[in-house]
Amino acid sequence: MSNSTVRAIVTDIEGTTTDINFVHKVLFPYAHSKLPDFLRANADIPAVAEQIDAVRSEMGAPDATLEAVIAQLLHWIETDQKITSLKALQGMVWADGYQRGDFKGHLYSDVAPALRQWKDLGKALYVYSSGSVQAQKLLFGYSDAGDLTPLFSGYFDTHIGHKREATAYQRIVAELDLPPAAVLFLSDVIEELDAAKQAGMQTLQLVREGTQPGNTHACVTRFDEIAL
Ligand SMILES: CSCCC(=O)C(=O)COP(=O)(O)O
Ligand SMILES: [Mg+2]
């Protein structure tokens, strides 16, 4: 058992556990190519219809045709918008890709061993990503290190709030029922770390290849440099 003050760890995905290139060069293009036909085929399924209506609402166009909705979604993918309805629909499309073996969820080689070690030390592990909870479970469930979902106690997406807003982190610590200072947030993005720190959480920046280190949060380049 560890004596560290950290009792729970909340990790970002893109740029933290996972190469940004996997998200931008594999997942986003896959969604871009498959989403139009997925929507045309499944628009009447209630879970899909609900997200299509949410897109219309986000567009401020309640009567938008399905083709207009598709065009909007493709534009949001191209411009990497973190819009909850887009993220939900992407998760549905990626499910097919993972299940068919078109790709596996990329994890840096240091991630799975560290997660297992932290879990063995009694730390509760959570994910917080702009990707939907379904997309998070798929990435860790079909990861290139195997199914890591049993390691996690919970998942948060933009339903809890946006990642650059302190209120999202306040809600997460309330859900965890822990003092904020007992929760460590890991991310590559300074604005996310700033928001988590503002909520009272401990923070660490992951400086993976291509990430610019900041000077307001402690930095590591790999999960195995994190001593708990
Ligand atoms: C959950 S895998 C897909 C990640 C994603 O869609 C995304 O927008 C990345 O967001 P993050 O908050 O992990 O940087
Ligand atoms: Mg990130």
XYZ file of N, CA and C and ligand atoms in Angstrom:
699
model
N 0.861 -1.198 0.000
C 0.000 0.000 0.000
C 0.895 1.246 0.000
N 0.501 2.227 -0.780
C 1.305 3.440 -0.884
C 0.915 4.446 0.210
N 1.870 5.300 0.592
C 1.576 6.339 1.585
C 1.288 7.688 0.943
N 1.294 7.702 -0.384
C 1.110 8.959 -1.090
C -0.254 9.570 -0.752
N -0.347 10.908 -0.902
C -1.632 11.577 -0.656
C -2.606 11.333 -1.801
N -2.117 10.763 -2.893
C -2.993 10.517 -4.052
C -3.825 9.265 -3.810
N -5.156 9.438 -3.857
C -6.033 8.264 -3.679
C -6.728 7.871 -4.979
N -6.794 8.817 -5.902
C -7.408 8.509 -7.200
C -6.645 9.246 -8.298
N -6.603 8.635 -9.454
C -5.934 9.232 -10.614
C -6.946 9.325 -11.742
N -7.033 10.521 -12.323
C -7.917 10.751 -13.466
C -7.015 11.058 -14.649
N -7.134 10.275 -15.712
C -6.264 10.509 -16.857
C -7.025 10.923 -18.112
N -6.441 11.868 -18.802
C -6.815 12.231 -20.164
C -6.371 11.088 -21.087
N -6.861 11.092 -22.315
C -6.439 10.070 -23.287
C -5.474 10.666 -24.320
N -6.023 11.459 -25.244
C -5.225 11.927 -26.389
C -4.018 12.743 -25.921
N -2.832 12.311 -26.268
C -1.612 13.026 -25.892
C -1.108 12.647 -24.514
N -1.844 11.780 -23.803
C -1.462 11.398 -22.435
C -1.240 9.885 -22.365
N -2.314 9.104 -22.585
C -2.144 7.643 -22.657
C -1.885 7.209 -24.095
N -2.247 8.059 -25.027
C -2.425 7.647 -26.430
C -1.845 8.687 -27.372
N -1.184 8.194 -28.413
C -0.588 9.082 -29.407
C -1.677 9.920 -30.092
N -1.448 11.217 -30.155
C -2.380 12.123 -30.846
C -2.607 11.645 -32.282
N -1.554 11.090 -32.902
C -1.681 10.635 -34.291
C -2.697 9.507 -34.439
N -2.824 8.643 -33.417
C -3.821 7.580 -33.493
C -5.223 8.198 -33.569
N -5.446 9.215 -32.752
C -6.767 9.856 -32.737
C -7.009 10.604 -34.060
N -5.998 11.364 -34.504
C -6.212 12.247 -35.662
C -6.016 11.547 -37.002
N -5.202 10.489 -37.022
C -4.915 9.853 -38.322
C -5.592 8.504 -38.501
N -6.149 7.953 -37.408
C -6.874 6.678 -37.526
C -8.346 6.888 -37.153
N -8.603 7.326 -35.908
C -9.997 7.396 -35.446
C -10.827 8.447 -36.197
N -10.291 9.677 -36.302
C -11.102 10.727 -36.937
C -11.365 10.424 -38.418
N -10.343 9.992 -39.197
C -10.642 9.655 -40.601
C -11.636 8.496 -40.729
N -11.555 7.518 -39.808
C -12.500 6.392 -39.853
C -13.924 6.913 -39.651
N -14.090 7.761 -38.646
C -15.431 8.329 -38.392
C -15.884 9.163 -39.598
N -14.960 9.922 -40.167
C -15.301 10.788 -41.310
C -15.791 9.940 -42.476
N -15.165 8.798 -42.704
C -15.569 8.004 -43.873
C -16.825 7.167 -43.594
N -17.030 6.716 -42.354
C -18.143 5.787 -42.076
C -19.420 6.472 -41.564
N -19.261 7.657 -40.995
C -20.427 8.291 -40.352
C -21.595 8.549 -41.316
N -21.348 9.046 -42.542
C -22.504 9.332 -43.417
C -23.392 8.111 -43.637
N -22.816 6.977 -44.034
C -23.653 5.788 -44.289
C -24.220 5.225 -42.988
N -23.463 5.331 -41.896
C -23.976 4.871 -40.597
C -25.262 5.631 -40.251
N -25.244 6.943 -40.466
C -26.427 7.751 -40.121
C -27.581 7.466 -41.065
N -27.274 7.330 -42.354
C -28.359 7.039 -43.320
C -29.022 5.704 -42.992
N -28.237 4.740 -42.512
C -28.786 3.404 -42.237
C -29.476 3.320 -40.875
N -29.066 4.160 -39.936
C -29.513 3.966 -38.542
C -30.255 5.156 -37.948
N -30.635 6.105 -38.785
C -31.228 7.357 -38.269
C -32.495 7.137 -37.446
N -33.159 5.990 -37.653
C -34.413 5.754 -36.911
C -34.193 5.037 -35.582
N -32.984 4.559 -35.359
C -32.710 3.901 -34.067
C -32.719 4.983 -32.984
N -33.479 4.772 -31.887
C -33.667 5.866 -30.912
C -32.364 6.510 -30.419
N -31.358 5.704 -30.119
C -30.107 6.284 -29.582
C -29.426 7.169 -30.624
N -29.576 6.814 -31.896
C -28.970 7.607 -32.982
C -29.833 8.847 -33.236
N -31.157 8.632 -33.293
C -32.087 9.751 -33.536
C -31.909 10.845 -32.476
N -31.678 10.406 -31.239
C -31.485 11.381 -30.141
C -30.262 12.273 -30.413
N -29.186 11.657 -30.913
C -27.964 12.450 -31.182
C -28.152 13.331 -32.417
N -28.892 12.837 -33.415
C -29.158 13.662 -34.604
C -29.946 14.910 -34.187
N -30.908 14.723 -33.296
C -31.666 15.882 -32.803
C -30.772 16.834 -32.015
N -29.840 16.263 -31.276
C -28.904 17.119 -30.519
C -28.011 17.917 -31.473
N -27.644 17.311 -32.597
C -26.850 18.045 -33.602
C -27.685 19.198 -34.162
N -28.945 18.895 -34.510
C -29.831 19.953 -35.048
C -29.940 21.102 -34.052
N -30.065 20.738 -32.800
C -30.196 21.752 -31.766
C -28.911 22.595 -31.668
N -27.774 21.938 -31.707
C -26.469 22.638 -31.669
C -26.320 23.565 -32.881
N -26.887 23.129 -34.037
C -26.821 23.936 -35.266
C -27.802 25.106 -35.210
N -28.744 25.050 -34.249
C -29.808 26.070 -34.215
C -30.748 25.911 -35.397
N -30.867 24.649 -35.902
C -31.684 24.384 -37.096
C -32.514 23.127 -36.856
N -33.626 23.251 -36.115
C -34.405 22.062 -35.741
C -34.943 21.284 -36.933
N -35.053 21.934 -38.110
C -35.606 21.238 -39.288
C -34.516 20.796 -40.263
N -33.282 20.849 -39.876
C -32.194 20.492 -40.798
C -32.383 19.067 -41.320
N -32.140 18.879 -42.612
C -32.250 17.530 -43.200
C -31.117 16.654 -42.685
N -31.294 15.348 -42.874
C -30.233 14.434 -42.457
C -28.931 14.756 -43.206
N -29.020 15.095 -44.473
C -27.802 15.402 -45.244
C -27.124 16.673 -44.707
N -27.918 17.626 -44.247
C -27.319 18.839 -43.659
C -26.645 18.507 -42.325
N -27.276 17.610 -41.574
C -26.681 17.162 -40.299
C -25.346 16.465 -40.579
N -25.344 15.603 -41.603
C -24.104 14.882 -41.952
C -23.004 15.876 -42.337
N -23.355 16.855 -43.164
C -22.351 17.854 -43.591
C -21.796 18.598 -42.381
N -22.680 18.921 -41.438
C -22.223 19.621 -40.220
C -21.268 18.749 -39.405
N -21.634 17.470 -39.267
C -20.788 16.556 -38.479
C -19.415 16.395 -39.126
N -19.387 16.290 -40.455
C -18.093 16.130 -41.140
C -17.230 17.377 -40.926
N -17.869 18.534 -40.951
C -17.121 19.778 -40.700
C -16.576 19.791 -39.263
N -17.396 19.329 -38.321
C -16.936 19.295 -36.927
C -15.765 18.324 -36.767
N -15.807 17.191 -37.482
C -14.669 16.254 -37.390
C -13.411 16.923 -37.958
N -13.567 17.574 -39.116
C -12.405 18.210 -39.777
C -11.790 19.294 -38.901
N -12.617 19.935 -38.082
C -12.112 21.036 -37.255
C -11.968 20.635 -35.786
N -12.022 19.307 -35.511
C -11.789 18.744 -34.172
C -12.628 19.435 -33.095
N -13.928 19.526 -33.363
C -14.824 20.134 -32.365
C -15.156 19.098 -31.293
N -15.151 19.545 -30.038
C -15.449 18.621 -28.924
C -16.924 18.765 -28.549
N -17.789 18.473 -29.501
C -19.233 18.638 -29.295
C -19.823 17.284 -28.890
N -20.605 17.304 -27.808
C -21.031 16.042 -27.174
C -21.757 15.112 -28.148
N -22.638 15.643 -28.990
C -23.395 14.786 -29.917
C -22.465 14.164 -30.960
N -21.510 14.929 -31.465
C -20.523 14.372 -32.408
C -19.758 13.242 -31.744
N -19.332 13.489 -30.503
C -18.511 12.488 -29.791
C -19.310 11.205 -29.559
N -20.616 11.355 -29.248
C -21.447 10.162 -29.050
C -21.539 9.366 -30.348
N -21.757 10.062 -31.466
C -21.897 9.366 -32.755
C -20.570 8.752 -33.193
N -19.470 9.451 -32.966
C -18.157 8.862 -33.292
C -17.962 7.555 -32.540
N -18.330 7.548 -31.258
C -18.169 6.326 -30.450
C -18.938 5.158 -31.057
N -20.155 5.447 -31.547
C -20.965 4.367 -32.150
C -20.289 3.818 -33.399
N -19.709 4.698 -34.206
C -19.063 4.264 -35.453
C -17.761 3.509 -35.148
N -17.003 3.995 -34.171
C -15.736 3.328 -33.833
C -15.973 1.921 -33.295
N -17.139 1.706 -32.638
C -17.431 0.373 -32.087
C -17.278 -0.685 -33.177
N -17.819 -0.398 -34.359
C -17.699 -1.322 -35.499
C -16.242 -1.583 -35.845
N -15.463 -0.514 -35.920
C -14.047 -0.620 -36.304
C -13.246 -1.467 -35.331
N -13.479 -1.241 -34.031
C -12.759 -2.045 -33.024
C -13.212 -3.501 -33.103
N -14.537 -3.700 -33.196
C -15.062 -5.076 -33.163
C -14.643 -5.856 -34.403
N -14.493 -5.167 -35.540
C -14.068 -5.854 -36.767
C -12.555 -6.028 -36.831
N -11.840 -5.426 -35.863
C -10.380 -5.545 -35.859
C -9.707 -4.620 -36.861
N -10.410 -3.553 -37.284
C -9.803 -2.596 -38.219
C -8.648 -1.841 -37.549
N -8.710 -1.661 -36.226
C -7.629 -1.014 -35.457
C -7.788 -1.397 -33.995
N -6.720 -1.183 -33.229
C -6.755 -1.359 -31.768
C -6.486 0.002 -31.138
N -6.915 0.178 -29.894
C -6.672 1.442 -29.208
C -5.186 1.588 -28.890
N -4.596 2.667 -29.369
C -3.163 2.855 -29.103
C -2.930 3.297 -27.659
N -1.988 2.645 -27.003
C -1.502 3.094 -25.691
C 0.015 3.127 -25.745
N 0.620 4.175 -25.207
C 2.083 4.183 -25.071
C 2.487 2.981 -24.207
N 3.694 2.447 -24.466
C 4.099 1.178 -23.840
C 4.205 1.272 -22.312
N 4.378 2.488 -21.778
C 4.520 2.651 -20.324
C 3.159 2.713 -19.607
N 2.075 2.793 -20.376
C 0.768 3.098 -19.757
C 0.183 1.893 -19.010
N 0.051 0.750 -19.703
C -0.619 -0.402 -19.062
C 0.121 -0.871 -17.803
N 1.469 -1.020 -17.829
C 2.150 -1.451 -16.595
C 1.944 -0.469 -15.438
N 1.968 0.821 -15.739
C 1.789 1.815 -14.659
C 0.371 1.766 -14.102
N -0.611 1.644 -14.985
C -2.005 1.575 -14.504
C -2.183 0.375 -13.580
N -1.584 -0.772 -13.981
C -1.722 -1.986 -13.146
C -1.034 -1.774 -11.791
N 0.132 -1.130 -11.825
C 0.867 -0.895 -10.577
C 0.086 0.044 -9.652
N -0.466 1.105 -10.221
C -1.222 2.063 -9.404
C -2.465 1.392 -8.803
N -3.106 0.558 -9.628
C -4.282 -0.169 -9.132
C -3.875 -1.078 -7.963
N -2.732 -1.786 -8.114
C -2.242 -2.670 -7.047
C -1.906 -1.886 -5.781
N -1.523 -0.616 -5.937
C -1.228 0.229 -4.768
C -2.502 0.745 -4.101
N -3.645 0.430 -4.698
C -4.919 0.837 -4.092
C -5.477 2.144 -4.627
N -4.880 2.659 -5.698
C -5.402 3.916 -6.283
C -6.615 3.599 -7.147
N -7.616 4.442 -7.079
C -8.772 4.291 -7.972
C -8.462 5.026 -9.273
N -8.762 4.390 -10.386
C -8.386 4.947 -11.688
C -9.633 5.368 -12.470
N -9.542 6.555 -13.065
C -10.652 7.104 -13.854
C -10.104 7.699 -15.146
N -10.986 7.812 -16.123
C -10.646 8.476 -17.390
C -11.513 9.717 -17.517
N -10.914 10.789 -18.028
C -11.702 11.964 -18.406
C -11.227 12.408 -19.788
N -12.102 12.249 -20.770
C -11.750 12.582 -22.150
C -12.929 13.266 -22.812
N -12.632 14.039 -23.855
C -13.716 14.593 -24.678
C -14.391 13.499 -25.484
N -13.690 12.407 -25.754
C -14.327 11.258 -26.395
C -15.414 10.717 -25.468
N -16.496 10.188 -26.052
C -17.613 9.701 -25.228
C -17.170 8.546 -24.327
N -17.942 8.300 -23.286
C -17.623 7.171 -22.393
C -17.563 5.876 -23.207
N -18.471 5.715 -24.161
C -18.412 4.512 -25.010
C -17.068 4.443 -25.751
N -16.629 5.577 -26.306
C -15.365 5.600 -27.051
C -14.180 5.296 -26.123
N -14.247 5.789 -24.892
C -13.162 5.536 -23.922
C -13.082 4.048 -23.603
N -14.270 3.445 -23.344
C -14.280 2.009 -22.999
C -13.782 1.171 -24.168
N -14.105 1.588 -25.390
C -13.631 0.854 -26.569
C -12.111 0.940 -26.674
N -11.581 2.162 -26.498
C -10.131 2.332 -26.661
C -9.362 1.478 -25.652
N -9.806 1.497 -24.386
C -9.103 0.699 -23.366
C -9.499 -0.781 -23.433
N -10.693 -1.062 -23.932
C -11.149 -2.456 -24.018
C -10.501 -3.209 -25.162
N -10.262 -2.492 -26.263
C -9.626 -3.109 -27.443
C -8.236 -2.506 -27.625
N -7.511 -2.300 -26.545
C -6.215 -1.630 -26.657
C -5.151 -2.610 -27.130
N -4.044 -2.053 -27.589
C -2.959 -2.941 -28.032
C -2.249 -3.585 -26.842
N -2.661 -3.255 -25.605
C -2.169 -3.968 -24.414
C -3.271 -4.855 -23.839
N -4.308 -5.120 -24.610
C -5.397 -5.987 -24.148
C -6.536 -5.183 -23.535
N -7.430 -5.889 -22.862
C -8.599 -5.245 -22.253
C -8.227 -4.691 -20.881
N -8.114 -3.375 -20.791
C -7.732 -2.742 -19.513
C -8.943 -2.199 -18.753
N -10.147 -2.414 -19.274
C -11.313 -1.807 -18.605
C -11.494 -2.274 -17.153
N -11.081 -3.521 -16.782
C -11.258 -3.898 -15.371
C -10.445 -3.025 -14.395
N -9.462 -2.291 -14.924
C -8.642 -1.453 -14.029
C -9.360 -0.171 -13.610
N -10.366 0.227 -14.379
C -10.957 1.548 -14.156
C -12.215 1.495 -13.289
N -12.326 2.504 -12.429
C -13.511 2.616 -11.566
C -14.577 3.493 -12.190
N -14.236 4.255 -13.230
C -15.251 5.108 -13.843
C -14.679 5.928 -14.984
N -15.590 6.542 -15.728
C -15.242 7.300 -16.938
C -16.051 8.592 -16.957
N -15.424 9.673 -17.390
C -16.126 10.956 -17.524
C -15.898 11.509 -18.927
N -16.963 12.078 -19.493
C -16.828 12.752 -20.798
C -17.433 14.141 -20.682
N -17.767 14.749 -21.805
C -18.208 16.154 -21.746
C -19.594 16.323 -21.122
N -20.272 15.208 -20.803
C -21.528 15.360 -20.044
C -21.255 15.983 -18.677
N -20.048 15.815 -18.156
C -19.727 16.379 -16.828
C -19.255 17.833 -16.970
N -18.963 18.251 -18.207
C -18.468 19.604 -18.453
C -17.271 19.568 -19.383
N -16.848 20.735 -19.819
C -15.740 20.796 -20.782
C -14.397 20.834 -20.062
N -13.402 20.294 -20.746
C -12.153 19.966 -20.059
C -11.323 21.184 -19.665
N -11.682 22.338 -20.197
C -10.911 23.536 -19.832
C -11.645 24.371 -18.779
N -12.712 23.797 -18.194
C -13.510 24.529 -17.203
C -13.383 23.887 -15.825
N -13.063 24.698 -14.819
C -12.842 24.178 -13.459
C -14.080 23.465 -12.917
N -15.261 23.915 -13.337
C -16.491 23.297 -12.805
C -16.552 21.803 -13.140
N -16.012 21.421 -14.299
C -16.018 19.989 -14.673
C -15.241 19.175 -13.637
N -14.107 19.713 -13.216
C -13.253 18.992 -12.257
C -13.873 19.011 -10.858
N -14.567 20.114 -10.543
C -15.284 20.159 -9.251
C -16.350 19.070 -9.208
N -17.036 18.896 -10.345
C -18.076 17.846 -10.402
C -17.441 16.463 -10.315
N -16.296 16.282 -10.950
C -15.633 14.959 -10.900
C -15.238 14.628 -9.461
N -14.625 15.563 -8.752
C -14.210 15.228 -7.379
C -15.433 15.003 -6.491
N -16.514 15.707 -6.784
C -17.752 15.461 -6.013
C -18.236 14.035 -6.269
N -18.178 13.591 -7.507
C -18.601 12.210 -7.842
C -17.678 11.178 -7.190
N -16.393 11.515 -7.114
C -15.435 10.575 -6.519
C -15.559 10.549 -4.995
N -16.212 11.609 -4.454
C -16.388 11.724 -3.011
C -15.045 11.705 -2.288
N -14.098 12.458 -2.846
C -12.752 12.573 -2.255
C -12.405 14.052 -2.137
N -11.494 14.405 -1.212
C -11.018 15.786 -1.225
C -10.276 16.033 -2.541
N -10.410 17.215 -3.147
C -9.762 17.460 -4.444
C -8.264 17.171 -4.410
N -7.610 17.480 -3.291
C -6.151 17.308 -3.225
C -5.736 15.837 -3.209
N -6.706 14.932 -3.052
C -6.390 13.497 -3.082
C -6.506 12.921 -4.492
N -6.812 13.802 -5.442
C -7.025 13.340 -6.826
C -5.956 13.953 -7.729
N -5.288 13.098 -8.492
C -4.241 13.538 -9.424
C -4.802 13.493 -10.843
N -4.678 14.613 -11.564
C -5.129 14.663 -12.956
C -3.925 14.690 -13.878
N -3.941 13.818 -14.877
C -2.854 13.706 -15.857
C -3.342 14.176 -17.216
N -2.620 15.110 -17.827
C -2.994 15.578 -19.171
C -1.779 16.202 -19.841
N -1.867 16.300 -21.166
C -0.831 16.999 -21.932
C -1.184 18.473 -22.128
N -2.405 18.854 -21.836
C -2.890 20.198 -22.202
C -2.912 21.118 -20.977
N -2.151 22.203 -21.067
C -1.994 23.122 -19.925
C -3.334 23.681 -19.458
N -4.189 24.044 -20.421
C -5.478 24.658 -20.031
C -6.327 23.684 -19.211
N -6.233 22.391 -19.537
C -6.972 21.381 -18.761
C -6.363 21.263 -17.358
N -5.039 21.259 -17.301
C -4.356 21.150 -16.002
C -4.647 22.378 -15.144
N -4.673 23.548 -15.774
C -5.003 24.783 -15.036
C -6.396 24.670 -14.413
N -7.343 24.152 -15.209
C -8.727 24.043 -14.714
C -8.802 23.053 -13.554
N -8.070 21.938 -13.677
C -8.074 20.927 -12.608
C -7.440 21.490 -11.340
N -6.349 22.241 -11.534
C -5.657 22.837 -10.374
C -6.567 23.854 -9.682
N -7.277 24.608 -10.496
C -8.227 25.598 -9.941
C -9.285 24.899 -9.078
N -9.615 23.655 -9.430
C -10.592 22.888 -8.643
C -9.937 22.222 -7.439
N -8.630 22.408 -7.276
C -7.928 21.887 -6.091
C -7.246 20.552 -6.303
N -7.280 20.022 -7.527
C -6.658 18.721 -7.784
C -5.140 18.858 -7.918
N -4.439 17.755 -7.690
C -3.016 17.693 -8.039
C -2.926 17.489 -9.558
N -1.861 17.999 -10.152
C -1.743 17.910 -11.610
C -0.330 17.501 -12.032
N -0.266 16.837 -13.165
C 1.019 16.493 -13.790
C 0.835 16.591 -15.290
N 1.766 17.260 -15.953
C 1.700 17.322 -17.414
C 2.488 16.176 -18.035
N 1.871 15.478 -18.964
C 2.567 14.464 -19.761
C 3.154 15.153 -20.970
N 4.483 15.105 -21.061
C 5.153 15.735 -22.200
C 5.614 14.623 -23.136
N 4.681 14.155 -23.942
C 4.998 13.143 -24.951
C 5.673 13.837 -26.130
N 6.168 13.028 -27.085
C 6.834 13.605 -28.250
C 5.914 14.620 -28.924
N 6.420 15.827 -29.124
C 5.613 16.842 -29.813
C 4.834 17.745 -28.878
N 4.817 17.419 -27.559
C 4.090 18.269 -26.598
C 5.015 19.376 -26.107
N 4.487 20.579 -26.015
C 5.241 21.708 -25.461
C 5.119 21.710 -23.948
N 6.236 21.586 -23.192
C 6.103 21.654 -21.738
C 5.759 23.072 -21.288
N 4.917 23.157 -20.257
C 4.636 24.468 -19.673
C 5.532 24.655 -18.461
N 5.306 25.720 -17.689
C 6.129 25.896 -16.486
C 5.284 26.064 -15.225
N 3.997 25.719 -15.315
C 3.144 25.898 -14.134
C 2.704 24.584 -13.511
N 3.030 23.461 -14.164
C 2.684 22.137 -13.623
C 3.931 21.257 -13.706
N 4.090 20.365 -12.733
C 5.189 19.404 -12.819
C 4.995 18.567 -14.089
N 6.122 18.158 -14.692
C 6.080 17.436 -15.976
C 6.734 16.071 -15.851
N 6.217 15.107 -16.588
C 6.902 13.823 -16.798
C 6.757 13.482 -18.278
N 7.639 12.605 -18.749
C 7.528 12.204 -20.156
C 6.868 10.836 -20.292
N 6.801 10.078 -19.176
C 6.232 8.723 -19.219
C 5.523 8.451 -17.896
N 4.563 7.513 -17.925
C 3.842 7.170 -16.696
C 4.776 6.548 -15.657
N 5.841 5.832 -16.096
C 6.690 5.165 -15.098
C 7.624 6.136 -14.373
N 7.551 7.429 -14.726
C 8.303 8.442 -13.944
C 7.442 8.975 -12.794
N 6.204 8.539 -12.728
C 5.293 9.071 -11.694
C 5.427 8.215 -10.440
N 5.923 8.824 -9.368
C 6.111 8.081 -8.116
C 4.940 8.367 -7.192
N 4.250 7.318 -6.783
C 3.083 7.530 -5.904
C 3.337 6.942 -4.521
C -11.843 8.382 -26.360
S -10.930 8.129 -27.803
C -11.211 9.471 -28.843
C -10.702 10.723 -28.298
C -11.448 11.884 -28.822
O -12.447 11.737 -29.498
C -10.979 13.177 -28.509
O -11.595 14.150 -28.900
C -9.759 13.347 -27.680
O -10.091 14.028 -26.577
P -9.148 14.106 -25.269
O -10.021 14.813 -24.314
O -8.793 12.716 -24.848
O -7.974 14.929 -25.626
Mg -4.972 15.343 -24.221
